Coordinates of C-alpha atoms and ligand atoms in Angstrom, one line a residue:
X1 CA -160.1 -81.3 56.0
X2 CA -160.2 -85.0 55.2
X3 CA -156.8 -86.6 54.6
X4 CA -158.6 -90.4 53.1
X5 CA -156.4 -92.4 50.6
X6 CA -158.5 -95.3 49.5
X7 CA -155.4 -97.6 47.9
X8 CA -157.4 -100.1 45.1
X9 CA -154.4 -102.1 44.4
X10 CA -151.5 -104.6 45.0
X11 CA -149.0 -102.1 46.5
X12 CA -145.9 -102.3 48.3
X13 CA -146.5 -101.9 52.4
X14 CA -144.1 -98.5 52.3
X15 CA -146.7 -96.8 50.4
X16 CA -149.4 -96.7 52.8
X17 CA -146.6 -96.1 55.9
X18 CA -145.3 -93.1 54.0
X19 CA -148.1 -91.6 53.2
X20 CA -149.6 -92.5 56.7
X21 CA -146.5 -90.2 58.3
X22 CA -147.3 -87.6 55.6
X23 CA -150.3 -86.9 57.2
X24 CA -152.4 -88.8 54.8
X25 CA -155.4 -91.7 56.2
X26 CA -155.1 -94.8 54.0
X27 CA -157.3 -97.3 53.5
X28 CA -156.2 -100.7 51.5
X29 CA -158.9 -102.3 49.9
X30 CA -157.0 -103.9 46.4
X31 CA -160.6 -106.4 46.1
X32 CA -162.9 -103.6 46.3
X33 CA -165.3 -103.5 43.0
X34 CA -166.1 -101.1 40.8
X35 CA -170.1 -101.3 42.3
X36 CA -168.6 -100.7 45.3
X37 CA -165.8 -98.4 45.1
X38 CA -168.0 -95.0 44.8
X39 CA -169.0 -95.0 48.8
X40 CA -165.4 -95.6 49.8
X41 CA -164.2 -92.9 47.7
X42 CA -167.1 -90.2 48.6
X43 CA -164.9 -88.5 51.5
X44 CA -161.2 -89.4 49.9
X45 CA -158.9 -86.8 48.5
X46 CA -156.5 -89.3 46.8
X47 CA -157.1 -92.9 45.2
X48 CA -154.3 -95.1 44.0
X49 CA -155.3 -97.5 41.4
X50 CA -154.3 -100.1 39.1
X51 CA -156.4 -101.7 36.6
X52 CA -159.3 -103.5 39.1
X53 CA -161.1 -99.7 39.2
X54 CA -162.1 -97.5 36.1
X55 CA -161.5 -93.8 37.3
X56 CA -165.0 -92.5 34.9
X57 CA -166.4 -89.1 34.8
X58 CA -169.0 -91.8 37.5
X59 CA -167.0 -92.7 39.9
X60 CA -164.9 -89.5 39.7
X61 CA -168.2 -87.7 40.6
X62 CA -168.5 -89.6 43.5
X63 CA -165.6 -88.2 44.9
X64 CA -165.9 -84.9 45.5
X65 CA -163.1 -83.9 47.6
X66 CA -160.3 -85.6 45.6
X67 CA -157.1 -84.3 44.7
X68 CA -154.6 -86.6 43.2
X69 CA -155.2 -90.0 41.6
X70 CA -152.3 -91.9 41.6
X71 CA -151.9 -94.9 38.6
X72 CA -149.3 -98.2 39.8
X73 CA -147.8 -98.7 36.6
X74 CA -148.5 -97.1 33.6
X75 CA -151.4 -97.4 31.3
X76 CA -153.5 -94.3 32.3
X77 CA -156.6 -95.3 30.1
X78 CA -158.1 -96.4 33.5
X79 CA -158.6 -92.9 34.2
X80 CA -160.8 -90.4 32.6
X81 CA -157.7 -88.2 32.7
X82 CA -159.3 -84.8 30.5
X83 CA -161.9 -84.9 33.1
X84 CA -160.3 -85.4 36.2
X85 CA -158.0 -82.9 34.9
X86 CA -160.6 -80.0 34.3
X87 CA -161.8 -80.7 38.3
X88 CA -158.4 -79.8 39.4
X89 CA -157.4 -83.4 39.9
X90 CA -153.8 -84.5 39.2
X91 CA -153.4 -87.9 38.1
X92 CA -149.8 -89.7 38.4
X93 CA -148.9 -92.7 37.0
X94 CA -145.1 -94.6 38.1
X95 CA -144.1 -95.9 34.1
X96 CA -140.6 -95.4 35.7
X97 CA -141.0 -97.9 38.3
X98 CA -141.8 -101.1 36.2
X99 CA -139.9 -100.3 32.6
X100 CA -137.0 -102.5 33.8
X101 CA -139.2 -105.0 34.3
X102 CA -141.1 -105.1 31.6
X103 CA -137.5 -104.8 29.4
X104 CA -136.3 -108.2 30.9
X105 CA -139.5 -109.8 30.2
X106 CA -139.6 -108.6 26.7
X107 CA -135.8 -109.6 26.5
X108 CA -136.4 -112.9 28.5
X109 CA -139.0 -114.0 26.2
X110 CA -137.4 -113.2 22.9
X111 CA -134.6 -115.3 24.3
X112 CA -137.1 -117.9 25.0
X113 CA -138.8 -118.4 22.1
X114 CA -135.3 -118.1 20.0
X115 CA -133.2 -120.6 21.5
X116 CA -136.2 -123.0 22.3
X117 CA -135.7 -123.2 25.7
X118 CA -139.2 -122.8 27.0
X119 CA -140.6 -125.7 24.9
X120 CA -136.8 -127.9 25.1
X121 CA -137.2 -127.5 28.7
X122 CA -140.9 -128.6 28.7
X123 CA -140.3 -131.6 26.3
X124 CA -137.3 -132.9 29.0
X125 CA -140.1 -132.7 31.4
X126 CA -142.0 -135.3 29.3
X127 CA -138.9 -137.3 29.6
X128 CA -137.7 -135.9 25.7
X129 CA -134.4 -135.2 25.0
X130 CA -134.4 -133.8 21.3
X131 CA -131.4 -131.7 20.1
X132 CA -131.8 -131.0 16.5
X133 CA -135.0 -130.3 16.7
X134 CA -134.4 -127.5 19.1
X135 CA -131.8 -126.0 17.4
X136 CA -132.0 -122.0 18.2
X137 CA -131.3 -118.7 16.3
X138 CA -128.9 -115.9 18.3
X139 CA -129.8 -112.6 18.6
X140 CA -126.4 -111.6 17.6
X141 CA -126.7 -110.0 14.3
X142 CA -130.6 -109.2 14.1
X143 CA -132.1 -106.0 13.5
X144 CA -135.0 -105.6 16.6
X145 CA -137.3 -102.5 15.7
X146 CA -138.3 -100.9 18.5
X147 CA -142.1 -99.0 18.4
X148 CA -142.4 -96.5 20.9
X149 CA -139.6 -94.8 22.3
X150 CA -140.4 -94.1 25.8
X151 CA -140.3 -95.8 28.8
X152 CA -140.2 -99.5 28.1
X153 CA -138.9 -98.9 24.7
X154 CA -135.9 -97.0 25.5
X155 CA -135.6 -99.4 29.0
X156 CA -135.5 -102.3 26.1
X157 CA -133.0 -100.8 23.8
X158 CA -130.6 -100.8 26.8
X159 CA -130.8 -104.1 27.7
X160 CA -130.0 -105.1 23.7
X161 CA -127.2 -102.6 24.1
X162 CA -124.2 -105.5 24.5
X163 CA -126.4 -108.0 22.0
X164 CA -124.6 -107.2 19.1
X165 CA -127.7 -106.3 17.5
X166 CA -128.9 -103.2 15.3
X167 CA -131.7 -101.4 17.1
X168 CA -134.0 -99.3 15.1
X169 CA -136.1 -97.0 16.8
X170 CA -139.9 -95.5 15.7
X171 CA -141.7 -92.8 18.0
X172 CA -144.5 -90.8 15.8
X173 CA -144.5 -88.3 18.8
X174 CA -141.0 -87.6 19.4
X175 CA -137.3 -86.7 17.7
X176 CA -134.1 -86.7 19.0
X177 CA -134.8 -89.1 21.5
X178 CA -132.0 -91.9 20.4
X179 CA -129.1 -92.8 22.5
X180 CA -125.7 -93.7 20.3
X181 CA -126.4 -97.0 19.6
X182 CA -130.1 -96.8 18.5
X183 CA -130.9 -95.4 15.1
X184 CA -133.9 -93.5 15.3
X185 CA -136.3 -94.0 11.8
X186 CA -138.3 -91.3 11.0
X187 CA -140.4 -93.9 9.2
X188 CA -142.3 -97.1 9.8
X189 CA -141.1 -98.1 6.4
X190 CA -137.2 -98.5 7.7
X191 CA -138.5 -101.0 10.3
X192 CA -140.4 -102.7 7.6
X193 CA -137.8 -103.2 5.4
X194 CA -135.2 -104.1 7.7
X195 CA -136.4 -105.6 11.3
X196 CA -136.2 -109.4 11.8
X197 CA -138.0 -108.8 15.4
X198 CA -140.7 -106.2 16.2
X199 CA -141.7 -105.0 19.5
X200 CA -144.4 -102.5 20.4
X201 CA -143.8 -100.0 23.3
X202 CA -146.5 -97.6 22.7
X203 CA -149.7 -96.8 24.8
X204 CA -153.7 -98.2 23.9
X205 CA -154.8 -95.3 22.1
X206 CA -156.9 -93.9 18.7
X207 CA -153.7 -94.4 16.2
X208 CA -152.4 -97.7 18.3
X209 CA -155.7 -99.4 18.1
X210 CA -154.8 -102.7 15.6
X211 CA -151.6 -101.2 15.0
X212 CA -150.2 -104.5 13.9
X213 CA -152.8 -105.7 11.5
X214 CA -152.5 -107.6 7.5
X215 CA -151.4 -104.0 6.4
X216 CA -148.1 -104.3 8.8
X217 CA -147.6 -107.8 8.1
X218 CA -147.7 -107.2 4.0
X219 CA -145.7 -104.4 5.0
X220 CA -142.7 -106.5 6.2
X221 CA -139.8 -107.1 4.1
X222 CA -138.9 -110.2 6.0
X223 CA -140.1 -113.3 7.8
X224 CA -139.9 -111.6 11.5
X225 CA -141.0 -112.4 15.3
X226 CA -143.5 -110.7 16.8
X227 CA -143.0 -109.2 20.3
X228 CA -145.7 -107.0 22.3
X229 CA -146.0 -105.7 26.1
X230 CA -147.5 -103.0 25.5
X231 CA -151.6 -103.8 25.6
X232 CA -153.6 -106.4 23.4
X233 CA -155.2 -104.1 21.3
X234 CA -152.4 -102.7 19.8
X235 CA -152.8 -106.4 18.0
X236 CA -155.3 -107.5 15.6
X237 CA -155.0 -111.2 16.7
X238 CA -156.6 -112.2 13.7
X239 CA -154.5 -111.5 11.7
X240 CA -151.6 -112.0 13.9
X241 CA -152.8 -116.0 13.8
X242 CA -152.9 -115.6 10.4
X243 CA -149.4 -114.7 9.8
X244 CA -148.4 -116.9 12.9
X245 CA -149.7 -120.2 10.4
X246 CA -148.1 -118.6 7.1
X247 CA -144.9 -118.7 8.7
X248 CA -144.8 -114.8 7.5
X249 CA -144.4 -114.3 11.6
X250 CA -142.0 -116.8 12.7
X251 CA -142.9 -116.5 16.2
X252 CA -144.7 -114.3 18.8
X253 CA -143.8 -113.1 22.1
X254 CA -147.2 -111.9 23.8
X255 CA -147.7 -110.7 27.2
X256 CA -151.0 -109.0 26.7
X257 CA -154.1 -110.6 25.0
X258 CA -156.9 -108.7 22.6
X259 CA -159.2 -108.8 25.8
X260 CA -157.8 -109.6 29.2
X261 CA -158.5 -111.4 31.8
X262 CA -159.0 -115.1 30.9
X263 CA -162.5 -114.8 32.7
X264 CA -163.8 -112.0 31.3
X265 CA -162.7 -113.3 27.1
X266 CA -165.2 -113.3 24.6
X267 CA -165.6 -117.1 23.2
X268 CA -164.1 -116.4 20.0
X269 CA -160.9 -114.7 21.8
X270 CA -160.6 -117.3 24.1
X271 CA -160.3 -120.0 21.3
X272 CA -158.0 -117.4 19.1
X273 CA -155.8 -117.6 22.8
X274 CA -155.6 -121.6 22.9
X275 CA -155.0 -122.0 19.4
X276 CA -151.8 -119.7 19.5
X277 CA -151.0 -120.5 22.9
X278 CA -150.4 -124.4 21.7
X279 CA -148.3 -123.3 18.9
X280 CA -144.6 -124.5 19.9
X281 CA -143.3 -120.8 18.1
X282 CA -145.6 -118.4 20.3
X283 CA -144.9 -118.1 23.8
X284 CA -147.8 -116.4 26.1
X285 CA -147.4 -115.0 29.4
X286 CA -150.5 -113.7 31.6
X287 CA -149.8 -109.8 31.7
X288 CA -146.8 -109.8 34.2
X289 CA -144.2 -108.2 32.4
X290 CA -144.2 -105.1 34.8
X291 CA -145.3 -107.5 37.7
X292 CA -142.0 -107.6 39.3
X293 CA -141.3 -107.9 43.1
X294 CA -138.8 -104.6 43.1
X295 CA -141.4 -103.0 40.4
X296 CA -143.6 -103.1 43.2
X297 CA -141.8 -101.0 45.3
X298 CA -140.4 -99.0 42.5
X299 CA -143.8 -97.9 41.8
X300 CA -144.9 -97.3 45.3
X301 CA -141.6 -94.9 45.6
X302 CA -142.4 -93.3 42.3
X303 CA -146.0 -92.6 43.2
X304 CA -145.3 -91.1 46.5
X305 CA -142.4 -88.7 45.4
X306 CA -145.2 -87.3 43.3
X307 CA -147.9 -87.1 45.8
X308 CA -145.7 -85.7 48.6
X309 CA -143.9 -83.1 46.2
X310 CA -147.2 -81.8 45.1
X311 CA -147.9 -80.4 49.0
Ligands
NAD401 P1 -144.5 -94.3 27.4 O1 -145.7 -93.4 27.4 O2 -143.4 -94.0 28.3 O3 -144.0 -94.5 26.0 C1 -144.9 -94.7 24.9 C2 -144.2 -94.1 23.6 O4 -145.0 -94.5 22.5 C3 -144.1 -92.6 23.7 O5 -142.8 -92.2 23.5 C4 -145.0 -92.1 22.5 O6 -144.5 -91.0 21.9 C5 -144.9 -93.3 21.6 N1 -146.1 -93.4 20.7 C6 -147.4 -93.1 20.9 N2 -148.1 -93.4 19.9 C7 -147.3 -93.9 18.9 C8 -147.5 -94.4 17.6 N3 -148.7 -94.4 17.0 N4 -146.4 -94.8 16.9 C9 -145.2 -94.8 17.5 N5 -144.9 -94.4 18.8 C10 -146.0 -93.9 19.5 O7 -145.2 -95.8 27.8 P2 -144.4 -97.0 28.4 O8 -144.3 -96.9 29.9 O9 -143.2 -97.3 27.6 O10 -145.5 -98.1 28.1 C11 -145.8 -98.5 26.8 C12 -147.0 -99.5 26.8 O11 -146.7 -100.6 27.6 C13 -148.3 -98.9 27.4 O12 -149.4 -99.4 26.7 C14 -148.3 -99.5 28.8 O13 -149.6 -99.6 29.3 C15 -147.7 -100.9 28.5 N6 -147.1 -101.5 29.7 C16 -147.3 -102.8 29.9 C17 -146.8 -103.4 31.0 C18 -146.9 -104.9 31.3 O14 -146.9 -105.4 32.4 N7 -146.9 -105.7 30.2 C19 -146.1 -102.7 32.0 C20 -145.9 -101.3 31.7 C21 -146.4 -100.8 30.6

């Protein structure tokens, strides 16, 4: 029986050495295209994948003999999931190994944008030294509503816990789920009526889609800053400009974009990105929130657990 892995993405070197002593065959190709991918997966019974390939009913077909697909990160609409499933297929994805990661970013950047260092430290690298007008806001004392309660969410609430902050929580799928020092709203409407900072932790999806859009900004009781890792749909960008240059958003946090890569951006999305991007209150990082050295590893560990526990 065939034991071929074809690994599709940036991994940590462990992942194919374990699974190599598990008795697995791995092959790491993280270049290999999407054109190309359905020969090298025709005798494989697991793939590991992160966003390069799209795991369709197409290329799934092509692989006859596969068991698992395993996803580095989270983010599973790369995978045809309802299919794969009905073929017996188990798909794993490793949210666990890159939430911490993804909560420092959110963290880092919201402590970016608020105290100015990013653009203070950019104007004393064009030989500026300007104090007032750099003058921050602390965190101390905000309300941060949290969207989406899971992984990255919760992983964020925790690193807020120490801020001396209030932290609102909103899961539409879940209840319970708080830990003492998060209040968990069973409406949107709390976090619109009392949230100075917004962050969304919740997965690309039907009721997701444009989640933040004029509705939500009208919605907001307060001037607030904007924060999203999750994906850059979740955003309607339009209107997020829009409240951006109405000063109804004070700032915006972004590490995901309404289409992604740079390359691959639509002309109108690639001028919404520059206009934003030079705005001194929006700070823009190139998805890399979960793109952490030990989330690398993290992930690697996560996904194999799964794999080799499923013998
Ligand atoms: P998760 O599945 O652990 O948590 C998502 C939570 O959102 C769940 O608790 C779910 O009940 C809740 N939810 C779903 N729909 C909702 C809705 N309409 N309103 C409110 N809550 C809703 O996911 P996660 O690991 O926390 O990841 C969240 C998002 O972040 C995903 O889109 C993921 O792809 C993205 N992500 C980005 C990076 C990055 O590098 N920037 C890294 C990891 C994850």
């Amino acid at each position: 029986m065939s034991r071929k892995v074809l690994i599709a993405a940036p991994i940590h070197p462990i992942l194919p050495r374990w699974l190599d002593a598990n008795g697995y065959d791995c092959t790491v190709n993280e270049t290999v295209t999407q054109q190309d991918a359905p020969a090298l997966v025709k005798d494989c019974v697991g793939i590991i994948t992160s966003t390069r390939l799209q795991l369709d009913k197409e290329l799934i077909d092509a692989a006859p003999m596969l068991k698992w697909i395993g996803r580095m990160g989270s983010g599973m609409e790369v995978i045809d999931v309802p299919y794969a499933t009905s073929k017996g297929i188990n798909c794993y994805s490793s949210p666990d190994g890159n939430k911490n990661a993804v909560a420092e970013h959110a963290l880092g950047m919201l402590l970016s944008l608020n105290k100015k260092i990013l653009k203070s430290a950019n104007e004393v690298k064009e030989g500026k030294w300007l104090r007032d007008e750099n003058r921050g806001v602390e965190l101390d004392g905000k309300t941060i509503g949290i969207i989406g309660f899971g992984n990255t969410g919760s992983a964020l609430a925790k690193k807020l816990y120490g801020f001396d902050v209030r932290i609102l929580a909103y899961d539409k799928y879940k209840r319970g789920y708080a830990p003492p020092y998060v209040e968990e709203c069973k409406l949107l409407a709390d976090i619109f009526n009392e949230a100075d900072v917004v962050s969304f932790h919740v997965p690309l999806q039907e009721d997701t889609y444009h989640y933040f859009n004029e509705a939500f900004v009208s919605n907001m009781k307060k001037p607030f800053v904007l924060v999203n890792t999750s994906r850059g749909k979740v955003i309607d960008t339009n209107a997020m400009l829009e409240a951006l240059e109405s000063r109804k958003l004070t700032g915006v946090c972004l590490d995901v974009w309404e289409e992604e890569p740079i390359e691959k951006m639509s002309p109108d999305m690639r001028s919404l990105l520059e206009k934003t991007a030079s705005m001194p209150q929006a700070i823009i990082t190139p998805h890399i929130g979960g793109y952490s050295m030990e989330a690398l590893y993290k992930m690697s560990k996560s996904l194999l657990d799964k794999i080799v526990s499923r013998k």
